[in-house]
Short mmCIF file of C-alpha atoms in Angstrom, two decimals:
data_model
loop_
_atom_site.label_atom_id
_atom_site.label_comp_id
_atom_site.label_asym_id
_atom_site.label_seq_id
_atom_site.Cartn_x
_atom_site.Cartn_y
_atom_site.Cartn_z
CA UNK A 5 -17.21 7.20 3.06
CA UNK A 6 -14.56 4.54 2.81
CA UNK A 7 -12.15 4.26 5.69
CA UNK A 8 -9.81 1.78 7.34
CA UNK A 9 -8.98 2.04 11.01
CA UNK A 10 -6.14 0.28 12.79
CA UNK A 11 -6.62 1.48 16.33
CA UNK A 12 -3.43 -0.09 17.66
CA UNK A 13 -0.58 2.24 16.80
CA UNK A 14 2.12 0.15 18.45
CA UNK A 15 2.20 -3.32 19.96
CA UNK A 16 5.11 -4.86 21.78
CA UNK A 17 5.29 -8.57 22.58
CA UNK A 18 7.88 -11.07 23.64
CA UNK A 19 8.92 -13.79 21.24
CA UNK A 20 6.59 -16.81 21.10
CA UNK A 21 3.59 -14.80 22.23
CA UNK A 22 0.50 -14.70 20.00
CA UNK A 23 -0.56 -11.28 18.82
CA UNK A 24 -3.66 -9.99 17.01
CA UNK A 25 -3.67 -6.86 14.89
CA UNK A 26 -7.08 -5.26 14.54
CA UNK A 27 -8.55 -3.77 11.37
CA UNK A 28 -11.98 -2.18 11.05
CA UNK A 29 -13.25 -0.81 7.77
CA UNK A 30 -16.11 1.31 6.47
CA UNK A 31 -17.57 1.08 3.01
CA UNK A 32 -20.90 1.55 1.27
CA UNK A 33 -20.03 -1.02 -1.36
CA UNK A 34 -21.21 -4.59 -1.03
CA UNK A 35 -18.33 -5.79 -3.17
CA UNK A 36 -14.81 -5.04 -2.05
CA UNK A 37 -11.46 -6.59 -1.27
CA UNK A 38 -9.40 -6.38 1.89
CA UNK A 39 -5.64 -6.71 2.04
CA UNK A 40 -2.82 -6.92 4.54
CA UNK A 41 0.68 -5.67 3.81
CA UNK A 42 3.87 -5.89 5.86
CA UNK A 43 6.50 -3.15 5.95
CA UNK A 44 9.67 -4.44 7.65
CA UNK A 45 12.37 -2.02 8.88
CA UNK A 46 14.03 -2.23 5.46
CA UNK A 47 11.06 -0.25 4.13
CA UNK A 48 9.53 -2.27 1.32
CA UNK A 49 5.85 -3.19 1.31
CA UNK A 50 5.14 -6.91 1.15
CA UNK A 51 1.75 -8.28 0.14
CA UNK A 52 0.41 -10.84 2.64
CA UNK A 53 -3.20 -11.62 1.81
CA UNK A 54 -6.26 -10.63 -0.23
CA UNK A 55 -9.83 -11.43 0.80
CA UNK A 56 -13.03 -10.61 -1.07
CA UNK A 57 -16.19 -9.46 0.64
CA UNK A 58 -18.13 -12.61 -0.21
CA UNK A 59 -15.66 -14.99 1.37
CA UNK A 60 -15.83 -15.00 5.14
CA UNK A 61 -13.80 -18.13 5.63
CA UNK A 62 -10.85 -17.69 7.89
CA UNK A 63 -7.46 -18.16 6.30
CA UNK A 64 -4.36 -19.71 7.77
CA UNK A 65 -0.88 -19.57 6.32
CA UNK A 66 1.75 -21.02 8.60
CA UNK A 67 1.88 -18.87 11.74
CA UNK A 68 -0.39 -16.26 10.17
CA UNK A 69 -4.17 -16.33 10.27
CA UNK A 70 -6.86 -13.89 9.29
CA UNK A 71 -10.37 -13.53 10.65
CA UNK A 72 -12.87 -11.72 8.43
CA UNK A 73 -16.22 -10.79 9.98
CA UNK A 74 -18.60 -8.75 7.84
CA UNK A 75 -21.01 -8.32 10.76
CA UNK A 76 -18.45 -6.23 12.59
CA UNK A 77 -16.62 -4.92 9.49
CA UNK A 78 -13.39 -6.35 10.76
CA UNK A 79 -10.47 -8.17 9.19
CA UNK A 80 -8.09 -9.07 11.98
CA UNK A 81 -4.65 -10.61 11.63
CA UNK A 82 -3.13 -12.99 14.16
CA UNK A 83 0.47 -14.08 14.37
CA UNK A 84 0.97 -17.22 16.39
CA UNK A 85 4.24 -17.84 18.23
CA UNK A 86 5.67 -14.49 17.14
CA UNK A 87 9.29 -14.19 16.12
CA UNK A 88 11.70 -11.27 16.05
CA UNK A 89 11.53 -11.30 12.24
CA UNK A 90 7.83 -10.44 12.50
CA UNK A 91 8.78 -6.97 13.75
CA UNK A 92 7.36 -4.58 11.17
CA UNK A 93 4.57 -2.15 10.45
CA UNK A 94 1.47 -3.94 9.25
CA UNK A 95 -1.10 -2.24 7.07
CA UNK A 96 -4.68 -3.22 6.40
CA UNK A 97 -6.17 -1.87 3.16
CA UNK A 98 -9.52 -1.72 1.38
CA UNK A 99 -10.32 -1.63 -2.34
CA UNK A 100 -13.90 -1.01 -3.37
CA UNK A 101 -15.56 -2.32 -6.50
CA UNK A 102 -17.66 0.77 -7.21
CA UNK A 103 -17.54 2.68 -10.48
CA UNK A 104 -15.43 5.35 -8.81
CA UNK A 105 -12.63 2.88 -8.21
CA UNK A 106 -11.94 1.69 -11.73
CA UNK A 107 -8.28 2.20 -10.99
CA UNK A 108 -8.06 -0.18 -8.05
CA UNK A 109 -7.21 2.42 -5.45
CA UNK A 110 -6.11 0.99 -2.10
CA UNK A 111 -7.24 2.81 1.02
CA UNK A 112 -4.80 2.09 3.81
CA UNK A 113 -5.19 2.12 7.55
CA UNK A 114 -2.71 3.99 9.68
CA UNK A 115 -0.61 0.91 10.28
CA UNK A 116 0.28 -0.99 13.43
CA UNK A 117 3.92 -1.15 14.43
CA UNK A 118 4.67 -4.56 15.90
CA UNK A 119 7.81 -5.03 17.94
CA UNK A 120 8.74 -8.58 18.90
CA UNK A 121 11.42 -8.74 21.55
CA UNK A 122 13.64 -11.77 22.10
CA UNK B 12 15.22 -10.27 -10.51
CA UNK B 13 13.50 -7.29 -8.94
CA UNK B 14 9.81 -7.25 -9.82
CA UNK B 15 9.16 -3.56 -9.26
CA UNK B 16 12.20 -1.30 -9.17
CA UNK B 17 12.56 2.38 -8.46
CA UNK B 18 15.43 4.79 -8.94
CA UNK B 19 16.84 6.51 -7.08
CA UNK B 20 16.38 4.97 -3.63
CA UNK B 21 17.32 8.22 -1.92
CA UNK B 22 16.93 11.73 -3.25
CA UNK B 23 18.05 14.84 -1.39
CA UNK B 24 17.41 18.16 -3.02
CA UNK B 25 16.69 21.80 -2.31
CA UNK B 26 13.41 23.65 -2.41
CA UNK B 27 12.47 24.89 -5.84
CA UNK B 28 14.30 22.18 -7.75
CA UNK B 29 12.71 19.78 -10.23
CA UNK B 30 13.31 16.04 -9.83
CA UNK B 31 12.14 12.74 -11.29
CA UNK B 32 11.68 9.26 -9.88
CA UNK B 33 11.63 6.30 -12.23
CA UNK B 34 9.72 3.06 -11.84
CA UNK B 35 9.87 -0.14 -13.85
CA UNK B 36 8.07 -3.45 -13.43
CA UNK B 37 8.97 -6.73 -15.10
CA UNK B 38 5.84 -8.59 -14.03
CA UNK B 39 3.94 -7.96 -17.26
CA UNK B 40 1.29 -6.03 -15.34
CA UNK B 41 -1.14 -3.61 -16.98
CA UNK B 42 -1.62 -1.17 -14.15
CA UNK B 43 0.85 0.94 -12.22
CA UNK B 44 0.50 3.32 -9.28
CA UNK B 45 2.25 5.96 -7.26
CA UNK B 46 1.68 6.19 -3.52
CA UNK B 47 3.05 8.68 -1.01
CA UNK B 48 3.98 7.65 2.54
CA UNK B 49 4.32 10.57 4.93
CA UNK B 50 6.41 10.86 8.07
CA UNK B 51 3.66 9.18 10.11
CA UNK B 52 3.74 6.19 7.77
CA UNK B 53 0.36 7.03 6.27
CA UNK B 54 0.04 5.72 2.71
CA UNK B 55 -2.09 7.52 0.15
CA UNK B 56 -2.55 6.93 -3.54
CA UNK B 57 -1.51 9.65 -5.95
CA UNK B 58 -1.93 8.25 -9.45
CA UNK B 59 -2.87 5.10 -11.31
CA UNK B 60 -2.17 4.23 -14.95
CA UNK B 61 -3.58 1.37 -16.97
CA UNK B 62 -1.86 0.63 -20.28
CA UNK B 63 -0.39 4.14 -20.32
CA UNK B 64 -3.78 5.75 -19.64
CA UNK B 65 -4.28 7.86 -16.51
CA UNK B 66 -7.04 6.28 -14.40
CA UNK B 67 -6.68 7.89 -10.99
CA UNK B 68 -5.49 11.40 -10.19
CA UNK B 69 -6.08 11.82 -6.51
CA UNK B 70 -6.11 15.60 -5.93
CA UNK B 71 -2.38 15.90 -6.22
CA UNK B 72 -0.84 19.36 -6.86
CA UNK B 73 -0.11 20.13 -10.50
CA UNK B 74 3.58 20.18 -9.66
CA UNK B 75 3.41 16.38 -9.75
CA UNK B 76 3.23 14.93 -13.23
CA UNK B 77 3.29 11.20 -13.92
CA UNK B 78 4.38 9.88 -17.28
CA UNK B 79 4.00 6.36 -18.62
CA UNK B 80 6.06 5.80 -21.78
CA UNK B 81 4.92 2.17 -21.89
CA UNK B 82 2.99 -0.12 -19.59
CA UNK B 83 6.16 -1.33 -17.85
CA UNK B 84 7.26 2.14 -16.79
CA UNK B 85 5.70 4.89 -14.74
CA UNK B 86 7.81 7.91 -13.88
CA UNK B 87 7.01 10.74 -11.50
CA UNK B 88 8.25 14.23 -12.17
CA UNK B 89 7.99 16.88 -9.48
CA UNK B 90 8.42 20.57 -10.22
CA UNK B 91 9.30 23.34 -7.77
CA UNK B 92 9.84 21.01 -4.84
CA UNK B 93 8.53 22.10 -1.45
CA UNK B 94 9.46 21.04 2.07
CA UNK B 95 6.12 19.25 2.38
CA UNK B 96 7.01 16.98 -0.52
CA UNK B 97 9.48 15.17 1.72
CA UNK B 98 8.19 11.62 1.98
CA UNK B 99 8.72 8.10 0.73
CA UNK B 100 7.23 7.52 -2.70
CA UNK B 101 6.22 4.02 -3.65
CA UNK B 102 5.54 2.70 -7.10
CA UNK B 103 3.31 -0.36 -7.41
CA UNK B 104 1.85 -2.53 -10.12
CA UNK B 105 -1.02 -4.98 -10.49
CA UNK B 106 -2.09 -7.50 -13.10
CA UNK B 107 -5.20 -5.55 -14.01
CA UNK B 108 -7.16 -2.49 -13.05
CA UNK B 109 -9.95 -2.65 -10.53
CA UNK B 110 -10.40 -3.61 -6.96
CA UNK B 111 -9.60 -7.30 -6.97
CA UNK B 112 -5.93 -7.29 -7.88
CA UNK B 113 -3.18 -7.26 -5.30
CA UNK B 114 -0.57 -4.62 -5.82
CA UNK B 115 3.15 -5.28 -5.72
CA UNK B 116 5.28 -2.45 -4.44
CA UNK B 117 8.72 -1.20 -5.28
CA UNK B 118 11.32 -0.53 -2.58
CA UNK B 119 10.38 3.14 -2.27
CA UNK B 120 12.23 6.39 -2.92
CA UNK B 121 12.94 8.54 0.11
CA UNK B 122 12.75 12.17 -0.98
CA UNK B 123 14.17 14.81 1.33
CA UNK B 124 13.64 18.46 0.45
CA UNK B 125 15.85 20.93 2.32
#
């Protein structure tokens, strides 16, 4: 069965620290996409990144980086030199390519609440 | 310009009432979705429409009825509201159907049933 697990419910760091948010997924499909979304205190959901199952290259975007490892079914997210504005709930999500997901359903993890203190 | 908009942002109502939430996207996307976020922040899909056709109906009670008058709009009507319906409802859209498209979310509608 498909599942996304974000074991860290809450993380608290001090500004400028690096922090890694873990995401582990389960799927029987060989073709799938993984996503990260940010939900700041204002409540909206902001798309951060999309990664397909055949592309294991790490991605870096400014202070954000993502490490995708199929061998461990993980898609971890690292924020370097964290800032107060990074405080938010971060969600990892999975979308499978199987015939039962013609609608593009996203399966979300439970979310990790990151608090960055000044 | 707001890409995906929802109205209202807040909705407080009593048990047994019927209410609607409207969603509009100006991104030219073909596919739209409704998700429910519960009090523990867990997000779960409810419905997906592609070009006004229902694609996903994820075991949601019959009291919830989505309607898509055109591909830019997806409304959610809820009959006989119950306390357990209290949640934040998010509308989203994507360029196409299928697993590879990122979804863009609206600001959410916080529904409180008293």
